[in-house]
PDB file of C-alpha atoms in Angstrom:
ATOM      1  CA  UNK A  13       0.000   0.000   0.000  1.00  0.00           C
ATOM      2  CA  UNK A  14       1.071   3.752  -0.532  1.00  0.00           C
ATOM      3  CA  UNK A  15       1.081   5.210   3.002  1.00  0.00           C
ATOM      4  CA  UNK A  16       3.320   8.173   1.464  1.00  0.00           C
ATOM      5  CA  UNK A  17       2.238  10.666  -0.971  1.00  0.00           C
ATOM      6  CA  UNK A  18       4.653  13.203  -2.296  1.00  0.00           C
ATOM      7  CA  UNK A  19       3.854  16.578  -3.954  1.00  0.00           C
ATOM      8  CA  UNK A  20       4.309  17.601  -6.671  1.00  0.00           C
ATOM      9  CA  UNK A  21       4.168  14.544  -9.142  1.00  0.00           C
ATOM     10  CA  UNK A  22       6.603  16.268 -11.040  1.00  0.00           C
ATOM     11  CA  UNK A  23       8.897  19.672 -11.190  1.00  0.00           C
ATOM     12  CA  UNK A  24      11.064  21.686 -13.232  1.00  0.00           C
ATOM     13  CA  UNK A  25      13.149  24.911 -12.345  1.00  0.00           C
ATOM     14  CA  UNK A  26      16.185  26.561 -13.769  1.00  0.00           C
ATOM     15  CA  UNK A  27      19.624  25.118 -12.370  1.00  0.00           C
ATOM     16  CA  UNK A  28      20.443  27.538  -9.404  1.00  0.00           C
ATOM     17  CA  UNK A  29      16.911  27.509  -8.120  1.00  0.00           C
ATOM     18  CA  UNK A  30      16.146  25.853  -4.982  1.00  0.00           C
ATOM     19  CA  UNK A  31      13.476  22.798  -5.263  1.00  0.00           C
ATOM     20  CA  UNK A  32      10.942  21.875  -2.438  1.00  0.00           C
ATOM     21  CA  UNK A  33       8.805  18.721  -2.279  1.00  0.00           C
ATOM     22  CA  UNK A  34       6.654  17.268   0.273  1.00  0.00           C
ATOM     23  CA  UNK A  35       5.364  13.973   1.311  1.00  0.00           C
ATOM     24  CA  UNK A  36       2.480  12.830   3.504  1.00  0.00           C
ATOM     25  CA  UNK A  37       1.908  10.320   4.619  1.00  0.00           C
ATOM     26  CA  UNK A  38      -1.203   8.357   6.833  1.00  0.00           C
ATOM     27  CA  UNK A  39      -0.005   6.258   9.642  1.00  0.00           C
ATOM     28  CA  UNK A  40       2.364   7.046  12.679  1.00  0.00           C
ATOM     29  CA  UNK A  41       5.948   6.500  11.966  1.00  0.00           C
ATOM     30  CA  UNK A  42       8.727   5.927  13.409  1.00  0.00           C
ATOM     31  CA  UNK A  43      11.315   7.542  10.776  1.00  0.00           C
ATOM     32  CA  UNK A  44      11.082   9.247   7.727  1.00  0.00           C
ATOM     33  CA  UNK A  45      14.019   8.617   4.724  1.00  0.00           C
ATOM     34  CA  UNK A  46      14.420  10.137   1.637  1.00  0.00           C
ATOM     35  CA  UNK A  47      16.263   8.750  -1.390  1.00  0.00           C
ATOM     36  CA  UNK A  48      16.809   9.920  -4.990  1.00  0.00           C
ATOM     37  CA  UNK A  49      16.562   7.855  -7.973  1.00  0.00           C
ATOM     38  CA  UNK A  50      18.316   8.028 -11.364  1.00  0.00           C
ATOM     39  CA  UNK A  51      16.522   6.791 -14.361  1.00  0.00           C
ATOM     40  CA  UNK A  52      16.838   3.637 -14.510  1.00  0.00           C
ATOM     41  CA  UNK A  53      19.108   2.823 -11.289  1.00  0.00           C
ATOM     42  CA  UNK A  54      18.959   1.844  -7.549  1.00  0.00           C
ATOM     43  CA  UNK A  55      17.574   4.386  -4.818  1.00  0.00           C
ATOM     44  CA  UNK A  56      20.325   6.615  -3.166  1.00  0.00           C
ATOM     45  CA  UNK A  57      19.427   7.128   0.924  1.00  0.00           C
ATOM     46  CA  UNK A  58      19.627  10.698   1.302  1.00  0.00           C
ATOM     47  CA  UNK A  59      18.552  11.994   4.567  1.00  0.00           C
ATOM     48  CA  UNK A  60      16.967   9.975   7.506  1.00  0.00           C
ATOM     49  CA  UNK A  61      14.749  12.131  10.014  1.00  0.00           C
ATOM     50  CA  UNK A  62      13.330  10.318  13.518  1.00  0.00           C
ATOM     51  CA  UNK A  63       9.524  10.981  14.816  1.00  0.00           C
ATOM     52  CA  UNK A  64      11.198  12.755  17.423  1.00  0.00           C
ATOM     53  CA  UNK A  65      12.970  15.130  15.571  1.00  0.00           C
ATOM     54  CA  UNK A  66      11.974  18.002  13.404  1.00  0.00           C
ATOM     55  CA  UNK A  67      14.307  19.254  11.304  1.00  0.00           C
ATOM     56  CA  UNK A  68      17.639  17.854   9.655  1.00  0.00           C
ATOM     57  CA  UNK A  69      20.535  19.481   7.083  1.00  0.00           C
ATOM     58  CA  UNK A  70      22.917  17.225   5.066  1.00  0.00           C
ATOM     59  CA  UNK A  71      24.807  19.400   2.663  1.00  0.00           C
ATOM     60  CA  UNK A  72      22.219  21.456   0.385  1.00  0.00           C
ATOM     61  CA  UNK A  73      19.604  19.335   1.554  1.00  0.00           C
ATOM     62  CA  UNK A  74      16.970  20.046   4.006  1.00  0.00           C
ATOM     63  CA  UNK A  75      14.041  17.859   5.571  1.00  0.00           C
ATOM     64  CA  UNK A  76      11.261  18.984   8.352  1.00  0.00           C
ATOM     65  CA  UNK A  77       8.888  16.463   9.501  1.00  0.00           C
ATOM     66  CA  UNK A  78       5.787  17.883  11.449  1.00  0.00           C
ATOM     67  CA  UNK A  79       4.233  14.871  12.469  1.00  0.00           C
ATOM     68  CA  UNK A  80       1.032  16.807  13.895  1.00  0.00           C
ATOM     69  CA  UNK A  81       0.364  17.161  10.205  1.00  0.00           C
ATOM     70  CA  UNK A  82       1.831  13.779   9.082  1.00  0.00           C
ATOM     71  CA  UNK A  83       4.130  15.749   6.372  1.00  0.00           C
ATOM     72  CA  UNK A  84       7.659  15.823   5.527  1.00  0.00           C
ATOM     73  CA  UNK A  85       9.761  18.574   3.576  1.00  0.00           C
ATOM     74  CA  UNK A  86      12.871  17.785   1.397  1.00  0.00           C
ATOM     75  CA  UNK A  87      14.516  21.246  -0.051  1.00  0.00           C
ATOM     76  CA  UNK A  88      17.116  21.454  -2.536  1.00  0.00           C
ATOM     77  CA  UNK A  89      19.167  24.249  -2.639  1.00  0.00           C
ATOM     78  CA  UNK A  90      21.128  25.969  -5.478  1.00  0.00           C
ATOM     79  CA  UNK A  91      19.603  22.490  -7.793  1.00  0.00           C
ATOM     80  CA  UNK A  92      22.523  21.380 -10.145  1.00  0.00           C
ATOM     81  CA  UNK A  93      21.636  19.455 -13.037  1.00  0.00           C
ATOM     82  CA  UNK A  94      22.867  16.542 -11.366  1.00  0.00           C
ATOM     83  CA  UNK A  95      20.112  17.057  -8.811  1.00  0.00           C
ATOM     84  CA  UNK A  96      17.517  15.815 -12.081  1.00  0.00           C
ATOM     85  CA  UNK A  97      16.098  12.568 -10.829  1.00  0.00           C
ATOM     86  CA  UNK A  98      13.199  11.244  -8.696  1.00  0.00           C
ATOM     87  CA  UNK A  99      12.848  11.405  -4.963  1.00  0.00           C
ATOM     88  CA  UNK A 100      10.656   9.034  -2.386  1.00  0.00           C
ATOM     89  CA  UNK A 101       9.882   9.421   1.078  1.00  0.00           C
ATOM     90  CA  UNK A 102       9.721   6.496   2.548  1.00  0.00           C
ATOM     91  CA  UNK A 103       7.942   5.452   6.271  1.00  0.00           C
ATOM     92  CA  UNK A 104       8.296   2.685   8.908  1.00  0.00           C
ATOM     93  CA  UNK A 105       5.330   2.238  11.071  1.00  0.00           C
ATOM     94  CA  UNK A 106       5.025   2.774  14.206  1.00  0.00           C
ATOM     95  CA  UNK A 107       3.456  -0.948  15.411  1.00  0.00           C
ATOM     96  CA  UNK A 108       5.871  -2.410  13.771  1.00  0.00           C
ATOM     97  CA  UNK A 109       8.075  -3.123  10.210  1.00  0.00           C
ATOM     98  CA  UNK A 110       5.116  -5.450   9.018  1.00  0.00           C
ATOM     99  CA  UNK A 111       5.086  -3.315   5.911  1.00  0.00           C
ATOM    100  CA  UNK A 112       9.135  -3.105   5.815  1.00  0.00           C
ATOM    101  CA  UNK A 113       9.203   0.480   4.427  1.00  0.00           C
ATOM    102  CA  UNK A 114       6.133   2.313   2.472  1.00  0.00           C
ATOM    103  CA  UNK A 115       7.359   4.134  -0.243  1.00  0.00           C
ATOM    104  CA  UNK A 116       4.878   7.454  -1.681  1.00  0.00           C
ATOM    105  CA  UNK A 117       4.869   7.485  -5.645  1.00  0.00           C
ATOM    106  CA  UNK A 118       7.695  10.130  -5.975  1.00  0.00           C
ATOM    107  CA  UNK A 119       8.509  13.167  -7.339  1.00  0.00           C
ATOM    108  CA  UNK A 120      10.127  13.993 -10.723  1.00  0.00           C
ATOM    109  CA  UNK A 121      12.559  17.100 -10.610  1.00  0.00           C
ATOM    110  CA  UNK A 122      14.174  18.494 -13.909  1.00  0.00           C
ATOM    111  CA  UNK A 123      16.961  21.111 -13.259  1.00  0.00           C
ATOM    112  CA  UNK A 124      16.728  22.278 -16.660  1.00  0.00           C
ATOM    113  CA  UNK A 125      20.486  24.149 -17.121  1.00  0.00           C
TER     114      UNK A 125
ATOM    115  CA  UNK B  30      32.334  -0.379   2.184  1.00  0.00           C
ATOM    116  CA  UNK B  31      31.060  -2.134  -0.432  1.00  0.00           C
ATOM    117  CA  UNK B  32      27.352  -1.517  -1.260  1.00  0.00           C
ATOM    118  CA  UNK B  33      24.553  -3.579  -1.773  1.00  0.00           C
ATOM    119  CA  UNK B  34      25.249  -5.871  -4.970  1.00  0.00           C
ATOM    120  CA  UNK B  35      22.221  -7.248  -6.869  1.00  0.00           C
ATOM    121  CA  UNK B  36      22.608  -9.978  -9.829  1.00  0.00           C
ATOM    122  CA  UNK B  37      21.509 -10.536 -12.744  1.00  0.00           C
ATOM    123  CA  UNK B  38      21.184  -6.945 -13.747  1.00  0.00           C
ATOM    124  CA  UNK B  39      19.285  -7.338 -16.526  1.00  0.00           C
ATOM    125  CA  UNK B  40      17.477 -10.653 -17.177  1.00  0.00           C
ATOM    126  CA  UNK B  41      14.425 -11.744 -19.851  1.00  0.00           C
ATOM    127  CA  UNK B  42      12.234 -14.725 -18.971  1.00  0.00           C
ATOM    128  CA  UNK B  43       9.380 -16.161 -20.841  1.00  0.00           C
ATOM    129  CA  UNK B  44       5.914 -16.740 -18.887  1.00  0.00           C
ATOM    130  CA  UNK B  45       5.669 -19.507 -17.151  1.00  0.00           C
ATOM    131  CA  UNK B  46       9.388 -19.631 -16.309  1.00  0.00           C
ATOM    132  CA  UNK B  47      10.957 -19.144 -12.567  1.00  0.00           C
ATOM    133  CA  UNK B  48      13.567 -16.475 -11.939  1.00  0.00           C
ATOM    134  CA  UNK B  49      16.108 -16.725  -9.011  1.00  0.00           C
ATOM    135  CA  UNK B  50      17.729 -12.734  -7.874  1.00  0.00           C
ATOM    136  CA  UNK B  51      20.368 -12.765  -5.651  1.00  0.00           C
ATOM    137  CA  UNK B  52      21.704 -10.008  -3.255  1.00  0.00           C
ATOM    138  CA  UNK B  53      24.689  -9.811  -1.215  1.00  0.00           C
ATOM    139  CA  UNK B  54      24.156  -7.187   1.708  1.00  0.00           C
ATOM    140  CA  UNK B  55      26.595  -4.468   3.297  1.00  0.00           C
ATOM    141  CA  UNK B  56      29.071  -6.061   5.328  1.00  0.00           C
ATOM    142  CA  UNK B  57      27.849  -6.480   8.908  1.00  0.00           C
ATOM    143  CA  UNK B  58      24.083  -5.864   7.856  1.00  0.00           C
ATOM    144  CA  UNK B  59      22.173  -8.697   8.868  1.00  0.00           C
ATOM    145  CA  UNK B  60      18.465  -7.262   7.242  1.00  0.00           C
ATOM    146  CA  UNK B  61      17.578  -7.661   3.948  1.00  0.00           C
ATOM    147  CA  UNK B  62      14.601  -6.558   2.212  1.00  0.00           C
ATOM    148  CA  UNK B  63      13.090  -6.782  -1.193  1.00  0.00           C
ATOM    149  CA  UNK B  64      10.956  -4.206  -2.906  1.00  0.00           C
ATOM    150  CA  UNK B  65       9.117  -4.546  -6.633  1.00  0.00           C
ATOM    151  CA  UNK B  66       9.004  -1.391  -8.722  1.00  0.00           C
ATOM    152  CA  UNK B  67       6.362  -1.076 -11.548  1.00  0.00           C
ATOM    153  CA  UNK B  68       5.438   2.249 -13.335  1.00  0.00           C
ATOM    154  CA  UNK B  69       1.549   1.483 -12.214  1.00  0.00           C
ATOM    155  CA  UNK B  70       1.777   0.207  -8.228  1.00  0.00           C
ATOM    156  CA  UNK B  71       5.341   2.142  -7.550  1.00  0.00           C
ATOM    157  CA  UNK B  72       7.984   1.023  -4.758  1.00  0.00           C
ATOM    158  CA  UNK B  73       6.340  -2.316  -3.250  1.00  0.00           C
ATOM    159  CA  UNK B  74       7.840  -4.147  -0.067  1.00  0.00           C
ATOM    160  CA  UNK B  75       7.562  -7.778  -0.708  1.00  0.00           C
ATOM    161  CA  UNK B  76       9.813  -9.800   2.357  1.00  0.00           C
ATOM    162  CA  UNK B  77      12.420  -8.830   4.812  1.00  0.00           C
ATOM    163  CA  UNK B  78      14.794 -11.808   6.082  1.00  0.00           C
ATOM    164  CA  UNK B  79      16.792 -11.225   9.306  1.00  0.00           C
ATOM    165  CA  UNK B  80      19.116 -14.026  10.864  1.00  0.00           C
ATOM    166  CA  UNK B  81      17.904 -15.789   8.068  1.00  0.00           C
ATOM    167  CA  UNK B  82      14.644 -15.990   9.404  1.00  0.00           C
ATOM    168  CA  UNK B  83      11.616 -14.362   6.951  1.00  0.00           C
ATOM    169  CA  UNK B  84      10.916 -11.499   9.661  1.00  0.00           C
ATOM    170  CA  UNK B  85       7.810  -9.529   7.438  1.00  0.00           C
ATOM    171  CA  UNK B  86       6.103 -10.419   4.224  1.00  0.00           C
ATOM    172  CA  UNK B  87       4.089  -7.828   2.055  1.00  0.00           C
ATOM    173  CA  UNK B  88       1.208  -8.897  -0.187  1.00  0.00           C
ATOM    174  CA  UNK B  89       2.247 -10.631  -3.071  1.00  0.00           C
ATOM    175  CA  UNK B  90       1.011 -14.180  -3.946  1.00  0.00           C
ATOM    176  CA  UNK B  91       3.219 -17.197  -2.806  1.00  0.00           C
ATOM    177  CA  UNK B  92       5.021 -17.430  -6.017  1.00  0.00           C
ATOM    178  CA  UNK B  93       7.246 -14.970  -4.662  1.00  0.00           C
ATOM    179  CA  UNK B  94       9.543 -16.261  -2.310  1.00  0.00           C
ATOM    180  CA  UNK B  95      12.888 -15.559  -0.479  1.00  0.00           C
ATOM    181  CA  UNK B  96      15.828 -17.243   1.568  1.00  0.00           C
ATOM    182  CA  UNK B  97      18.940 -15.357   3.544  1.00  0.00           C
ATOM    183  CA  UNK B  98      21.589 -17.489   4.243  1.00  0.00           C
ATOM    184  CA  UNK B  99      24.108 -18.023   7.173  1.00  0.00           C
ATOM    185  CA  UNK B 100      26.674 -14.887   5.620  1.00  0.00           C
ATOM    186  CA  UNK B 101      23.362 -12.755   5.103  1.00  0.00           C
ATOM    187  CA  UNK B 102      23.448 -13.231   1.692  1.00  0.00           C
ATOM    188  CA  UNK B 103      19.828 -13.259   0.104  1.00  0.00           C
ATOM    189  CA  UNK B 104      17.846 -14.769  -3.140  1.00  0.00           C
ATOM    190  CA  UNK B 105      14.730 -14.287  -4.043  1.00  0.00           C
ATOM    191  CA  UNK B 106      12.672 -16.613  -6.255  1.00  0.00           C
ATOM    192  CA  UNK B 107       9.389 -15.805  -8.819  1.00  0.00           C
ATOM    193  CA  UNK B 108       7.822 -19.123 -10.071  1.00  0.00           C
ATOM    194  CA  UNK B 109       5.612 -19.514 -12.954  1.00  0.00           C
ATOM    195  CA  UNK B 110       6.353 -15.782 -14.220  1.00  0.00           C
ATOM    196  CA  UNK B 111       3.280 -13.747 -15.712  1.00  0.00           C
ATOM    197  CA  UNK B 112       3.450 -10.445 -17.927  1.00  0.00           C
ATOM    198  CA  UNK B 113       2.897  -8.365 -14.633  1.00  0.00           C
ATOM    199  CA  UNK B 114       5.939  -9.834 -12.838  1.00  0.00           C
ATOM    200  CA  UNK B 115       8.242  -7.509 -15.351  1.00  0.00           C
ATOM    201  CA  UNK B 116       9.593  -4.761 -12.858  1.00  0.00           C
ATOM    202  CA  UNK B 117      12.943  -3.656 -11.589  1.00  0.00           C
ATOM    203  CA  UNK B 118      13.527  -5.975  -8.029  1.00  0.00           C
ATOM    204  CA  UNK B 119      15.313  -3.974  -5.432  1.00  0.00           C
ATOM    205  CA  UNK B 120      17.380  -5.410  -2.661  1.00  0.00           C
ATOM    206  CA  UNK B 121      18.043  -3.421   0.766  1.00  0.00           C
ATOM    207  CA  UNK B 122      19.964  -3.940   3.338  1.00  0.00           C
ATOM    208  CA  UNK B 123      20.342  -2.313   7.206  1.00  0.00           C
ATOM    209  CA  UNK B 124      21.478  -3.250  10.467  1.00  0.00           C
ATOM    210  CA  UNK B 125      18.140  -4.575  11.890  1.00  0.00           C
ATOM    211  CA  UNK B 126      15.829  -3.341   9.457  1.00  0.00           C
ATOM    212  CA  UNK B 127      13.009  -0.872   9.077  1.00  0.00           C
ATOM    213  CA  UNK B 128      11.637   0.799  11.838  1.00  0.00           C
ATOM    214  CA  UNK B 129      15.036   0.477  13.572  1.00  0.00           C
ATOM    215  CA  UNK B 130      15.846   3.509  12.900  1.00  0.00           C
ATOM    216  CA  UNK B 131      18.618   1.978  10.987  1.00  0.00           C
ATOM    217  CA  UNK B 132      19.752   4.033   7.558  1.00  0.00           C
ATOM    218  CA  UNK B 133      18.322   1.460   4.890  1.00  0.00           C
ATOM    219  CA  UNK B 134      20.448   0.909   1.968  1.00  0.00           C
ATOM    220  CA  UNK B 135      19.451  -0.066  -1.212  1.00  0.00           C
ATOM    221  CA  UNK B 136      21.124  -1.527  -4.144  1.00  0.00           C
ATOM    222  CA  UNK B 137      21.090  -1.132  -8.471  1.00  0.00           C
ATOM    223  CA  UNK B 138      18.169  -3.443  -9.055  1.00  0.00           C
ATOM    224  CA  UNK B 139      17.584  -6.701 -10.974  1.00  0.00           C
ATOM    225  CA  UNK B 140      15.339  -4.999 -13.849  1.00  0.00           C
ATOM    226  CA  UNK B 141      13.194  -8.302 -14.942  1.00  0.00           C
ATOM    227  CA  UNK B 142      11.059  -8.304 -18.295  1.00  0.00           C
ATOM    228  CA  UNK B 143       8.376 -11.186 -18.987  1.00  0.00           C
ATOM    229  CA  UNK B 144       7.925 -12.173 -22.464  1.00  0.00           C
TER     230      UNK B 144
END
């Protein structure tokens, strides 16, 4: 089942800009992870953010989780081409890993150069 | 460190057939997990094996099955493919698995097509 939804489907901005997707999601969780995609290729962990915690920086990336709302923020700053992929949130729940990881449907960023 | 290794990378099977996917974890993980991509149902979770032991199991029929062995090593088997079965097959590997709180790797994918 998709417990995570992320927003928008897709996204394109000029290389430079900074890029800002969210992701809700339905259940209680224990921890939020984002990863980034390639075409084609494996998913790339990114940033892992605990219930308990509300924001978290890892280079030009950014994630708040606001679990009152059941949402989670990933920002990309100054976007690189590079940065052109597709990024997941993905959620544990809180009763337990029955459901391993729940994965939203993604969103597709262009950094158009 | 070496990643998560998948094999076959790319692989073509007729229906009907049986495909075996292996995965060899990150050294020291003793979770793995396997996930089914499609462009219609997106990132699936179909098993997680820990201590060799089948720990969680997502809802896909019984033709999909799994094994981890002693070294944490992991295969997963498809019998009597169908058309829908084509997808890329991830492998992931962690510490002690989702919701650990354990960074969750995962690796390239076995991409599958059904002919």
């Amino acid at each position: 089942s998709q417990q995570g939804e992320e927003d928008p489907q897709a996204l394109s901005i000029q290389e430079g800009e900074n890029a800002t997707m969210n992701c809700s999601y339905k259940t209680s969780i224990n921890n939020l992870q984002w990863y980034r995609q390639n075409s084609g290729r494996g998913l790339v962990h990114l940033i892992l953010i605990r219930s308990n915690e509300r924001e978290k920086h890892s280079g030009r990336l950014r994630v708040t989780l606001d679990t009152s709302k059941k949402s989670s923020s990933l920002l990309i700053t100054a976007s690189r081409a590079a940065d052109t992929a597709s990024y997941f949130c993905a959620t544990d729940a809180l009763q337990g890993g029955a459901d391993g990881l729940t994965f939203g449907k993604g969103t597709h960023l262009i950094i158009q150069p | 460190k070496a990643g998560v290794t998948q094999t076959p990378r790319y692989l073509i099977k007729t229906r009907g057939q049986q495909v075996t996917l292996s995965c060899s974890p990150i050294s020291g993980h003793r979770s793995v997990s396997w996930y089914q991509q499609t462009p219609g149902q997106g990132l699936q979770f179909l098993f997680e094996y820990f201590s060799e032991t089948q720990r969680n199991k997502g809802n896909f029929p019984g033709r999909f099955s799994g094994r981890q062995f002693s070294n944490s090593r992991s295969e997963m088997n498809v019998s009597t493919l169908e058309l829908g079965d084509s997808a890329l097959y991830l492998c992931a590997s962690s510490l002690a698995g989702a919701p650990s709180g354990n960074t969750i790797y995962f690796g390239e994918g076995s991409w599958l097509t059904v002919v």
